[in-house]
């Protein structure tokens, strides 16, 4: 089945909706034009919005629309009706679906959002979603029939807009019966998930806590206990539903001709960029935005709770209107019209849907915004964000482009709010609004990127489990600097300079987390030992180290994980019995200090006693004549890079692991190479000769130093280092009578580079 690109087509259809509605009521077109002009002139240039209170909910009859679609398809196939008949019937169907039915579906959603504890409202809404998707699929089939009709150009002129049916040309679209069943299954799982989310309370110490109650707890120890109890209770249930939902959505995507739901989402969100573009975006967020996100978060947290005064819903709307008016008189009038026409809900209730959004009501050609906040003046920021969506939909009659584009208007208005905060809030609240507003924008970038990458991971996993879901979340939370899960590090220090610390034999280290106790293997802790062990450590592909008795060193491509330590390797995974697509590479502390990573070679880790230097043409090994090293080593991620280019430059693949490396997991994704070093060809000889000294100072002596080095003058790229081990207060070095270096006694040999 060919890809339908349904979302893009529906957006175009919304843009053409006004034309369709005009066709339905064309008899009064001139009168309507004069009425609109009068309204615009008498309402400050603000178009007249529909009144939400004039809408009455009636459950839409999607079956009737389906029958109309089937009848029109049959009529088009027979070809016995007139052109005007086809156009009128098509216009009527479009009006019934987009104008009437979808408005009622949105009303059902709003009714549910105002009371998520009402099971009947929830069930009705999710039933409508399933029925609506079924009708949308039938419309897709109808559009492909229209595209093949001799009246294609007439349909576009009267009902859609020029070019709309082009993407439907070709094979007639026919959805199999299984598609409708899968959409029904998807809606049922969404309803089940929402039902579980509406009942999330936890009992602790004789008191019932909701998620909002937990967020308001100031005692850090109590807060941590409540969060632990909360997630321990609900994570298994919600994860199980979510895993099923991912499976169903992947089935739907494949049925529609996509490789996975990840691919399908690009059309669903009308994204005009590639997966590689998205990866580059994720990388940029991690590199540039995450550090700023963490810094601002830490600064705000360290300053204590922000003082946001209580604000009733009316107070929040009043502040929003004042801000809009200060930005622009016309924005103020639009805000006033929104209030007058009852097109906004602001609340703060556990019974309401926790969040905010904007939807469009086609039957009254008006946007609507819903905000359920925390009940403080901070909610004004959320309101203004949604008002940005409202104004965009207001000017574009609901056609706001892709989801990504829609966020531009909302985030921009939220940022603009900060400019006018001083004139609306008191100074303390305005300052807090400013900090929190900036953090809100940055958080959106970070958290949305993290969630998007999380979705890519889970929808790409063909063997997804609840444990792997949790692992993926920990992985992205770690990468994006978002606090999540209960992972961390256990630090041990048994070293103090100048003192001999007591030794501890057979010590079992442990830590307590939400899922129970973690105990590391028994070990001896000697004088001078210091190390840290990770627990709940996210690897990749949803795999998590519950614990490992080694210290992290670095990682390559989230596949090769390097650790070091003194104990024999021991570890435990959270779920999987063995590592898949991952490898743990363990060495000791000495070789950990000899590990080198270079930006030019991101797929490799080098091991060398002598330091590597990255150059414009490659790399150099900075080796001294007293260095006994005769080989360099490299661990290469062969899943990302072939070894052949290295082999042509003198490196060799080793058959056995060197003694200082131990590998656990998938050894097929790495290889170890070595490079044999030639003996040093330019030895340096040095001689000291004590000279007579005319200085009368005591304990003063001069020495003459002679160096012999073959071709030393030709070795432009090499340096010669002179080590002088002296015991005196001060030493000075002269070359041809000119002082070139000096040193105070510090207990170590004095090293001087002689390259001049």
XYZ file of C-alpha atoms in Angstrom:
756
model
C 0.000 0.000 0.000
C 1.356 3.391 -0.862
C 2.002 6.026 1.783
C -0.919 8.368 2.081
C 0.656 11.399 3.709
C -2.724 11.871 5.368
C -1.780 14.593 7.812
C -0.347 16.896 5.170
C -3.447 16.443 3.072
C -5.754 17.139 5.983
C -3.904 20.365 6.716
C -4.475 21.435 3.145
C -8.098 20.448 3.523
C -8.501 22.624 6.606
C -7.061 25.512 4.636
C -9.711 24.956 1.993
C -12.531 24.494 4.488
C -13.706 28.096 4.200
C -14.179 27.579 0.468
C -16.246 24.452 1.124
C -18.455 26.198 3.635
C -18.983 29.062 1.211
C -20.241 26.537 -1.319
C -22.729 25.315 1.252
C -24.056 28.825 1.982
C -23.262 30.700 -1.207
C -26.770 32.152 -1.445
C -25.893 34.785 1.138
C -22.275 35.390 0.135
C -22.717 39.117 -0.584
C -24.661 39.693 2.617
C -22.040 37.777 4.604
C -19.286 39.909 3.113
C -20.982 43.127 4.252
C -21.669 41.633 7.690
C -18.020 40.657 8.058
C -16.854 44.126 7.021
C -19.232 45.737 9.534
C -18.053 43.428 12.321
C -14.417 44.135 11.521
C -14.986 47.895 11.574
C -16.957 47.863 14.826
C -14.764 45.355 16.675
C -11.443 47.159 16.415
C -10.317 45.184 13.391
C -10.820 41.898 15.239
C -12.820 39.275 13.376
C -15.920 38.044 15.156
C -15.414 34.732 16.936
C -18.099 32.163 17.598
C -19.492 31.861 21.114
C -18.579 28.582 22.789
C -21.775 28.703 24.840
C -23.813 28.518 21.631
C -22.432 25.036 20.939
C -24.435 22.045 22.134
C -22.800 18.653 22.241
C -24.419 15.950 20.137
C -22.667 12.666 19.590
C -21.617 12.615 15.926
C -22.923 9.856 13.701
C -19.783 8.654 11.940
C -21.618 5.610 10.561
C -23.952 7.911 8.626
C -20.962 9.754 7.151
C -19.397 6.400 6.237
C -22.574 5.429 4.379
C -22.565 8.751 2.514
C -18.960 8.135 1.485
C -19.745 4.627 0.222
C -22.729 5.930 -1.764
C -20.655 8.668 -3.415
C -17.867 6.216 -4.276
C -20.421 3.931 -5.928
C -21.993 6.855 -7.787
C -18.592 7.978 -9.088
C -17.854 4.428 -10.203
C -21.194 4.234 -12.057
C -20.691 7.668 -13.637
C -24.430 8.197 -14.141
C -24.895 11.320 -12.019
C -24.289 14.923 -12.976
C -21.179 16.891 -12.080
C -23.160 19.189 -9.788
C -24.519 16.153 -7.931
C -21.012 14.852 -7.246
C -19.774 18.274 -6.118
C -22.766 18.870 -3.833
C -22.486 15.438 -2.238
C -18.717 15.785 -1.758
C -19.150 19.238 -0.188
C -21.838 17.878 2.101
C -19.633 14.995 3.275
C -16.680 17.291 3.935
C -18.900 19.654 5.883
C -20.423 16.857 7.966
C -17.018 15.472 8.892
C -14.745 18.493 9.323
C -17.391 21.068 10.191
C -19.772 19.081 12.403
C -18.279 15.759 13.526
C -14.765 16.954 14.381
C -16.184 19.893 16.324
C -18.272 17.474 18.378
C -15.220 15.252 18.859
C -13.326 18.254 20.242
C -16.264 19.097 22.509
C -16.187 15.524 23.809
C -12.488 15.966 24.497
C -13.104 19.208 26.414
C -15.854 17.585 28.470
C -13.469 14.788 29.399
C -10.606 17.215 30.179
C -12.813 19.079 32.630
C -13.388 15.857 34.592
C -10.937 13.047 33.869
C -12.411 11.007 36.732
C -15.680 10.517 34.815
C -15.343 7.120 33.135
C -18.320 7.679 30.820
C -16.805 10.886 29.387
C -13.475 9.159 28.883
C -14.985 6.136 27.150
C -17.128 8.292 24.879
C -14.175 10.415 23.786
C -11.905 7.475 22.972
C -14.738 5.695 21.186
C -15.131 8.785 19.005
C -11.402 8.748 18.242
C -11.690 5.199 16.917
C -14.789 5.998 14.852
C -13.260 9.225 13.544
C -10.111 7.426 12.363
C -12.286 4.880 10.550
C -14.130 7.669 8.743
C -10.863 9.480 7.968
C -9.603 6.310 6.274
C -12.780 6.127 4.188
C -12.293 9.762 3.189
C -8.774 8.914 2.020
C -10.255 6.207 -0.179
C -12.855 8.664 -1.504
C -10.181 11.254 -2.331
C -8.245 8.698 -4.379
C -11.447 7.966 -6.330
C -11.968 11.710 -6.853
C -8.369 12.038 -8.071
C -9.062 9.390 -10.729
C -12.332 11.028 -11.796
C -12.838 13.106 -14.924
C -14.079 15.838 -12.570
C -10.827 16.083 -10.621
C -10.223 19.718 -11.574
C -13.823 20.635 -10.688
C -13.547 18.925 -7.298
C -10.376 20.874 -6.554
C -11.902 24.163 -7.666
C -15.120 23.766 -5.688
C -14.123 21.671 -2.674
C -10.395 21.462 -2.001
C -8.097 23.893 -3.703
C -5.829 23.503 -6.699
C -3.372 20.610 -6.483
C -4.926 18.964 -3.423
C -5.807 15.720 -5.208
C -2.430 15.376 -6.957
C -0.977 13.371 -4.084
C -3.904 10.929 -4.377
C -3.298 10.225 -8.054
C -2.226 6.713 -8.985
C -3.476 3.569 -7.301
C -6.871 3.702 -5.625
C -6.398 3.668 -1.853
C -8.159 0.836 -0.060
C -7.742 0.241 3.654
C -8.049 -3.394 4.772
C -10.572 -4.288 7.508
C -7.660 -4.883 9.898
C -6.848 -1.159 9.814
C -10.121 -0.212 11.482
C -9.627 -2.945 14.072
C -6.139 -1.692 14.895
C -7.373 1.883 15.263
C -10.028 0.621 17.646
C -7.413 -1.270 19.623
C -5.234 1.850 19.760
C -8.118 3.956 21.102
C -8.945 1.299 23.710
C -5.351 1.262 24.966
C -5.276 5.067 25.094
C -8.481 5.000 27.124
C -7.015 2.379 29.459
C -3.871 4.458 29.918
C -5.876 7.614 30.614
C -8.031 5.728 33.107
C -4.931 4.590 34.978
C -3.486 8.113 34.905
C -6.667 9.551 36.429
C -6.336 7.367 39.522
C -2.683 7.896 40.441
C -2.661 8.243 44.211
C -0.391 6.627 46.761
C -0.930 5.892 50.448
C 1.923 6.785 52.770
C 1.955 6.947 56.548
C -1.845 6.993 56.688
C -2.266 9.824 54.155
C -3.295 9.810 50.486
C -1.069 11.755 48.080
C -1.760 12.737 44.481
C 1.042 13.665 42.082
C 0.271 17.341 42.733
C 0.485 16.747 46.491
C 3.873 15.095 46.081
C 5.193 17.983 43.975
C 4.286 20.407 46.765
C 6.187 18.503 49.505
C 9.167 20.574 50.697
C 10.778 17.961 52.978
C 13.374 16.350 50.685
C 13.482 13.009 52.513
C 9.679 12.666 52.509
C 9.535 13.762 48.867
C 12.024 11.052 47.830
C 10.095 8.382 49.732
C 6.802 9.432 48.153
C 8.269 9.497 44.638
C 9.768 6.058 45.196
C 6.433 4.671 46.417
C 4.560 6.381 43.572
C 6.680 4.956 40.773
C 7.019 1.545 42.385
C 3.228 1.286 42.426
C 2.344 2.626 38.969
C 5.344 2.095 36.700
C 4.646 -1.605 35.935
C 0.979 -0.981 35.029
C 1.555 2.071 32.836
C 4.628 0.573 31.165
C 2.700 -2.571 30.224
C -0.052 -0.523 28.545
C 2.496 1.696 26.814
C 4.417 -1.273 25.378
C 1.178 -2.651 23.907
C 0.353 0.777 22.453
C 3.773 0.997 20.786
C 3.227 -2.418 19.220
C -0.191 -1.477 17.818
C 1.075 1.815 16.403
C 3.972 0.080 14.698
C 1.489 -2.349 13.122
C -0.585 0.594 11.861
C 2.504 2.289 10.422
C 3.590 -0.855 8.574
C 0.055 -1.319 7.229
C 0.211 2.246 5.857
C 3.461 1.492 4.056
C 6.036 2.816 6.524
C 8.957 0.989 8.062
C 7.950 1.919 11.596
C 5.919 4.416 13.569
C 9.044 6.597 13.714
C 8.916 6.981 9.918
C 5.156 7.485 10.013
C 5.537 10.319 12.537
C 7.471 12.418 10.021
C 4.364 12.587 7.835
C 2.037 12.818 10.836
C 3.866 15.891 12.129
C 4.363 17.293 8.597
C 8.121 17.307 9.059
C 10.119 18.352 6.038
C 13.505 17.183 7.290
C 15.255 13.832 7.478
C 16.128 11.458 10.265
C 19.772 12.522 9.932
C 18.707 16.152 10.381
C 16.898 15.135 13.547
C 19.986 13.337 14.875
C 22.071 16.454 14.252
C 19.439 18.493 16.099
C 19.563 16.097 19.066
C 23.358 16.353 19.094
C 23.232 20.158 19.039
C 20.744 20.255 21.920
C 22.998 18.023 24.021
C 26.133 20.001 23.216
C 24.863 23.571 23.473
C 21.507 23.708 25.277
C 21.760 21.015 27.956
C 24.663 22.712 29.832
C 22.666 25.953 29.913
C 19.555 24.058 30.986
C 21.393 22.432 33.892
C 23.031 25.695 34.967
C 19.786 27.672 35.045
C 17.967 24.782 36.750
C 20.657 24.562 39.424
C 20.727 28.340 39.909
C 16.964 28.480 40.423
C 16.957 25.416 42.690
C 19.829 26.703 44.834
C 17.951 29.966 45.363
C 15.050 28.159 47.036
C 11.417 28.031 45.927
C 10.273 30.871 43.668
C 7.645 33.130 45.260
C 4.591 32.845 43.022
C 1.493 34.265 44.740
C -1.810 32.388 44.622
C -3.983 33.403 41.686
C -7.564 32.428 40.930
C -8.530 31.543 37.338
C -10.094 34.997 36.915
C -6.908 36.614 38.229
C -4.785 34.618 35.769
C -6.999 35.672 32.854
C -6.974 39.298 34.014
C -3.161 39.340 34.104
C -3.041 37.676 30.694
C -5.332 40.285 29.189
C -3.238 43.093 30.662
C -0.055 41.589 29.220
C -1.640 41.107 25.787
C -2.810 44.722 25.777
C 0.668 45.990 26.620
C 2.157 43.953 23.788
C -0.336 45.247 21.231
C -3.759 46.909 21.459
C -5.047 44.469 18.864
C -3.746 41.476 20.836
C -5.568 42.887 23.840
C -8.806 43.077 21.859
C -8.342 39.501 20.596
C -7.825 38.354 24.187
C -10.945 40.248 25.248
C -12.957 38.685 22.441
C -11.680 35.249 23.480
C -12.976 35.825 27.017
C -16.248 37.343 25.870
C -16.947 34.351 23.638
C -16.044 31.858 26.424
C -13.200 30.366 24.372
C -10.816 29.840 27.284
C -10.744 27.599 30.353
C -8.288 28.264 33.175
C -8.298 26.066 36.256
C -6.268 24.330 38.924
C -7.830 21.000 39.824
C -6.802 17.355 40.247
C -10.020 16.374 38.469
C -9.052 18.275 35.319
C -6.620 17.109 32.656
C -3.171 18.140 33.875
C -1.734 20.239 31.090
C -2.617 22.880 28.536
C -3.477 22.940 24.836
C -5.264 24.782 22.033
C -7.803 23.179 19.700
C -9.881 24.551 16.836
C -13.686 24.454 16.671
C -14.489 24.382 12.966
C -18.228 24.912 13.278
C -17.737 28.363 14.824
C -14.395 29.046 13.118
C -12.737 29.756 16.467
C -9.757 28.531 18.504
C -10.160 27.388 22.106
C -7.525 27.127 24.842
C -7.456 25.003 27.984
C -5.069 25.601 30.912
C -4.956 23.571 34.115
C -2.094 25.007 36.137
C -0.801 25.156 39.681
C -3.058 27.949 40.922
C -0.439 30.698 41.050
C 0.588 33.698 38.971
C 3.066 31.434 37.189
C 0.055 30.059 35.279
C 0.039 33.315 33.321
C 3.126 32.108 31.431
C 1.282 28.944 30.417
C -1.780 30.960 29.453
C 0.277 33.286 27.241
C 1.986 30.311 25.616
C -1.398 28.887 24.651
C -2.611 32.355 23.648
C 0.257 32.319 21.134
C -1.331 29.209 19.609
C -4.730 30.916 19.813
C -3.633 34.008 17.874
C -1.876 31.898 15.243
C -5.031 29.818 14.732
C -7.127 33.005 14.850
C -5.241 34.604 11.968
C -4.943 31.373 9.959
C -8.443 30.008 10.640
C -7.024 26.891 12.279
C -4.485 26.087 9.571
C -1.197 26.553 11.433
C 1.105 24.241 9.488
C 3.107 21.521 11.198
C 3.316 20.949 14.937
C 6.883 22.234 14.872
C 5.820 25.471 13.170
C 2.912 25.930 15.565
C 5.289 26.017 18.541
C 7.074 29.042 17.088
C 4.092 31.327 17.697
C 3.419 30.034 21.211
C 7.020 30.119 22.423
C 7.536 33.561 20.895
C 4.559 35.029 22.757
C 5.694 33.363 25.981
C 9.105 35.005 25.589
C 7.507 38.349 24.769
C 5.604 38.090 28.054
C 8.885 38.411 29.952
C 9.502 41.839 28.449
C 6.295 43.236 29.962
C 6.341 41.341 33.276
C 7.734 44.302 35.258
C 4.706 46.423 34.437
C 2.186 43.771 35.500
C 3.660 41.827 38.451
C 5.332 43.030 41.630
C 9.133 43.160 41.442
C 9.769 39.853 43.233
C 7.239 37.922 41.154
C 8.439 39.589 37.941
C 12.008 38.468 38.675
C 10.831 34.907 39.323
C 8.668 34.990 36.190
C 11.711 36.073 34.185
C 13.918 33.233 35.432
C 11.198 30.614 35.193
C 10.132 31.828 31.764
C 13.615 31.446 30.322
C 13.912 28.028 31.944
C 10.509 27.076 30.517
C 11.630 27.831 26.955
C 14.941 26.019 27.387
C 13.194 23.111 29.116
C 10.877 22.786 26.129
C 13.852 22.393 23.805
C 15.606 19.879 26.042
C 12.648 17.838 27.235
C 10.917 17.696 23.837
C 14.157 16.546 22.197
C 14.634 13.967 24.946
C 11.083 12.664 24.564
C 11.391 12.583 20.780
C 14.597 10.560 21.021
C 12.957 8.309 23.613
C 10.079 7.654 21.184
C 12.519 6.886 18.383
C 14.210 4.314 20.607
C 11.062 2.554 21.800
C 9.331 2.524 18.400
C 12.471 1.121 16.761
C 12.728 -1.763 19.234
C 10.946 -4.818 17.839
C 11.268 -6.677 21.160
C 10.226 -3.902 23.529
C 9.599 -4.669 27.201
C 8.646 -2.571 30.211
C 12.171 -2.883 31.598
C 13.662 -1.726 28.302
C 11.255 1.232 28.273
C 12.561 2.253 31.673
C 16.099 1.734 30.425
C 15.536 3.966 27.406
C 14.141 6.654 29.666
C 17.150 6.491 31.981
C 19.397 6.664 28.930
C 17.886 9.852 27.506
C 17.496 11.368 30.982
C 21.223 10.903 31.485
C 22.130 12.292 28.054
C 19.900 15.350 28.374
C 20.697 16.173 31.998
C 17.138 15.502 33.143
C 16.772 14.053 36.609
C 15.013 10.753 36.239
C 15.174 7.320 37.779
C 17.243 6.495 40.833
C 20.688 5.928 39.349
C 23.870 7.383 40.737
C 27.352 6.628 42.016
C 28.666 5.174 45.250
C 31.869 7.030 46.238
C 34.541 5.461 48.450
C 37.636 7.302 49.711
C 40.172 5.684 52.020
C 43.008 8.107 51.332
C 44.297 11.097 53.252
C 47.622 12.727 52.471
C 50.195 12.211 55.165
C 48.150 9.664 57.106
C 47.887 5.905 57.004
C 44.235 4.918 56.863
C 42.835 1.763 58.421
C 42.270 -1.168 56.089
C 38.896 -2.901 55.862
C 38.606 -6.553 54.917
C 35.578 -8.236 53.359
C 33.480 -5.084 53.117
C 30.122 -5.344 51.281
C 29.136 -1.944 49.923
C 25.439 -1.220 49.365
C 22.906 1.416 48.412
C 19.115 1.659 48.735
C 16.961 2.525 45.677
C 13.236 2.462 44.943
C 13.304 -1.139 43.693
C 15.202 -2.469 46.711
C 18.733 -2.831 48.027
C 21.844 -3.080 45.856
C 24.825 -4.939 47.318
C 28.228 -4.995 45.645
C 30.510 -8.054 46.024
C 32.669 -8.159 49.143
C 36.105 -6.628 48.763
C 39.068 -5.384 50.771
C 39.517 -1.623 50.993
C 43.171 -0.805 51.545
C 44.957 2.291 52.720
C 45.022 4.796 49.862
C 42.083 3.304 47.934
C 39.605 5.652 46.272
C 37.004 4.835 43.615
C 33.329 5.167 42.695
C 30.883 2.543 41.460
C 27.783 3.315 39.337
C 24.331 1.853 39.938
C 21.244 1.963 37.712
C 23.694 2.986 34.992
C 22.001 3.414 31.560
C 23.828 1.867 28.637
C 21.952 1.914 25.312
C 19.023 0.121 23.675
C 17.198 0.085 26.993
C 19.880 -1.925 28.794
C 20.774 -0.788 32.305
C 23.555 -1.914 34.601
C 21.920 -2.426 37.969
C 25.449 -2.246 39.383
C 29.074 -2.816 38.407
C 32.138 -2.962 40.658
C 34.288 -0.867 38.306
C 34.755 2.878 37.803
C 33.531 4.426 34.494
C 36.262 5.770 32.222
C 34.584 6.718 28.915
C 32.349 5.352 26.159
C 32.366 5.175 22.367
C 29.104 5.579 20.463
C 27.156 4.257 23.444
C 28.314 0.767 22.467
C 31.773 0.354 23.963
C 31.825 1.160 27.686
C 35.259 1.465 29.308
C 35.789 0.924 33.033
C 38.763 0.475 35.333
C 39.313 -0.990 38.768
C 41.293 -3.323 41.001
C 38.642 -5.974 41.651
C 37.676 -8.822 39.307
C 34.807 -7.628 37.115
C 31.325 -8.321 38.449
C 28.039 -6.724 37.381
C 24.285 -7.220 37.130
C 21.826 -6.100 34.444
C 18.320 -4.946 35.288
C 16.490 -7.244 32.906
C 18.421 -8.927 30.105
C 20.459 -12.004 30.941
C 23.328 -10.907 28.718
C 24.527 -7.777 26.983
C 23.241 -7.275 23.435
C 24.995 -4.925 21.033
C 27.090 -3.599 23.930
C 30.531 -4.385 25.294
C 32.132 -3.644 28.654
C 35.897 -3.107 28.328
C 37.729 -3.226 31.657
C 41.320 -2.299 32.490
C 43.303 -1.353 35.587
C 44.091 2.096 36.990
C 47.568 2.212 35.400
C 46.280 1.616 31.881
C 43.290 3.889 32.469
C 45.823 6.705 32.863
C 47.322 5.678 29.530
C 44.019 5.930 27.603
C 43.711 8.620 24.922
C 40.656 9.852 23.004
C 40.903 12.203 20.031
C 38.149 14.243 18.397
C 39.477 13.330 14.958
C 39.058 9.613 15.689
C 35.788 9.317 17.671
C 35.418 5.580 17.035
C 38.652 4.569 18.756
C 40.342 4.615 22.156
C 44.153 4.484 22.185
C 46.381 3.091 24.933
C 49.937 4.367 25.195
C 52.381 5.281 27.946
C 53.650 8.091 25.744
C 51.106 10.794 24.915
C 49.354 11.119 21.554
C 49.102 14.499 19.876
C 46.346 15.215 17.342
C 47.699 17.149 14.338
C 46.303 18.608 11.126
C 47.482 15.589 9.153
C 46.776 12.868 11.690
C 48.437 12.135 15.004
C 51.913 11.928 16.499
C 53.274 9.966 19.409
C 55.396 12.129 21.710
C 58.032 9.607 22.810
C 61.159 10.268 24.823
C 64.399 8.377 24.579
C 64.013 7.049 28.113
C 60.611 5.537 27.298
C 60.744 1.744 27.157
C 57.376 1.447 25.388
C 57.572 -0.644 22.228
C 53.879 -0.925 21.211
C 50.665 1.163 21.110
C 47.162 -0.293 21.342
C 43.792 0.730 19.970
C 40.227 -0.477 20.645
C 38.062 0.264 17.588
C 34.273 0.282 17.241
C 34.026 -1.848 14.109
C 30.265 -1.313 13.952
C 31.044 2.285 12.932
C 34.397 2.053 11.172
C 36.330 -0.564 9.226
C 39.831 -1.500 10.324
C 41.346 -1.538 6.797
C 42.453 2.133 6.750
C 44.396 1.525 9.945
C 45.948 -1.683 8.615
C 47.365 0.163 5.612
C 49.123 2.542 8.015
C 51.015 -0.076 9.980
C 48.468 -1.179 12.583
C 47.839 -4.899 13.085
C 44.788 -6.756 14.403
C 45.685 -8.914 17.403
C 44.347 -12.437 17.778
C 44.203 -12.313 21.560
C 43.304 -9.575 23.979
C 46.301 -7.907 25.645
C 46.715 -8.756 29.304
C 45.559 -5.325 30.486
C 42.119 -5.568 28.790
C 39.107 -7.711 29.626
C 35.924 -7.628 27.512
C 32.395 -8.727 28.432
C 29.395 -8.676 26.100
C 29.235 -8.457 22.328
C 32.842 -8.793 21.161
C 31.784 -8.674 17.489
C 31.397 -4.883 17.590
C 35.035 -4.173 18.447
C 38.541 -5.152 17.500
C 41.918 -4.522 19.123
C 44.850 -3.306 17.027
C 48.493 -2.713 17.902
C 51.311 -0.654 16.414
C 54.919 -1.765 16.915
C 57.276 1.105 17.710
C 60.812 1.211 16.370
C 63.692 1.548 18.832
C 64.739 5.121 19.476
C 67.318 5.980 16.800
C 68.735 9.171 18.254
C 70.149 8.504 21.725
C 71.392 11.451 23.701
C 74.569 11.434 25.770
C 75.196 13.895 28.568
C 78.247 14.686 30.707
C 78.675 16.978 33.700
C 81.945 18.712 34.570
C 82.388 20.670 37.742
C 84.033 24.036 37.056
C 85.974 26.326 39.252
C 83.996 29.236 40.669
C 85.286 32.637 41.660
C 82.117 33.395 43.650
C 82.793 33.706 47.375
C 79.277 32.614 48.416
C 79.096 29.380 50.369
C 77.312 26.341 48.975
C 77.442 27.724 45.457
C 78.766 25.722 42.531
C 78.813 25.934 38.720
C 78.701 22.980 36.332
C 79.314 22.706 32.609
C 76.985 20.327 30.778
C 77.892 18.746 27.440
C 75.287 16.929 25.326
C 75.979 14.602 22.428
C 73.145 13.688 20.056
C 73.469 12.385 16.524
C 71.611 14.589 14.045
C 70.136 16.608 16.890
C 70.134 19.727 14.737
C 68.267 17.924 11.959
C 65.553 16.557 14.229
C 63.398 19.657 13.933
C 60.265 17.899 15.142
C 61.913 16.467 18.261
C 62.882 18.014 21.557
C 65.604 17.070 23.981
C 64.795 17.049 27.673
C 67.448 17.526 30.323
C 66.615 16.197 33.784
C 68.634 17.667 36.661
C 68.158 16.063 40.046
C 69.592 18.591 42.481
C 69.324 19.339 46.171
C 69.729 23.042 46.703
C 67.630 26.110 47.275
C 67.766 27.276 43.670
C 69.339 26.377 40.325
C 69.875 28.441 37.170
C 70.678 27.341 33.614
C 72.697 29.453 31.148
C 73.340 29.006 27.435
C 76.221 31.016 26.002
C 76.066 33.294 28.994
C 72.294 33.906 28.708
C 69.979 32.658 31.433
C 67.396 30.368 29.861
C 65.730 28.709 32.879
C 65.692 28.521 36.651
C 64.006 26.424 39.320
C 63.455 26.296 43.058
C 63.894 22.995 44.813
C 60.554 21.140 45.082
C 61.775 17.610 45.652
C 61.393 16.414 42.057
C 63.909 16.364 39.256
C 64.091 19.572 37.249
C 63.208 18.951 33.592
C 64.232 21.424 30.900
C 63.363 21.278 27.213
C 66.409 22.243 25.145
C 64.689 22.852 21.813
C 65.468 26.541 21.146
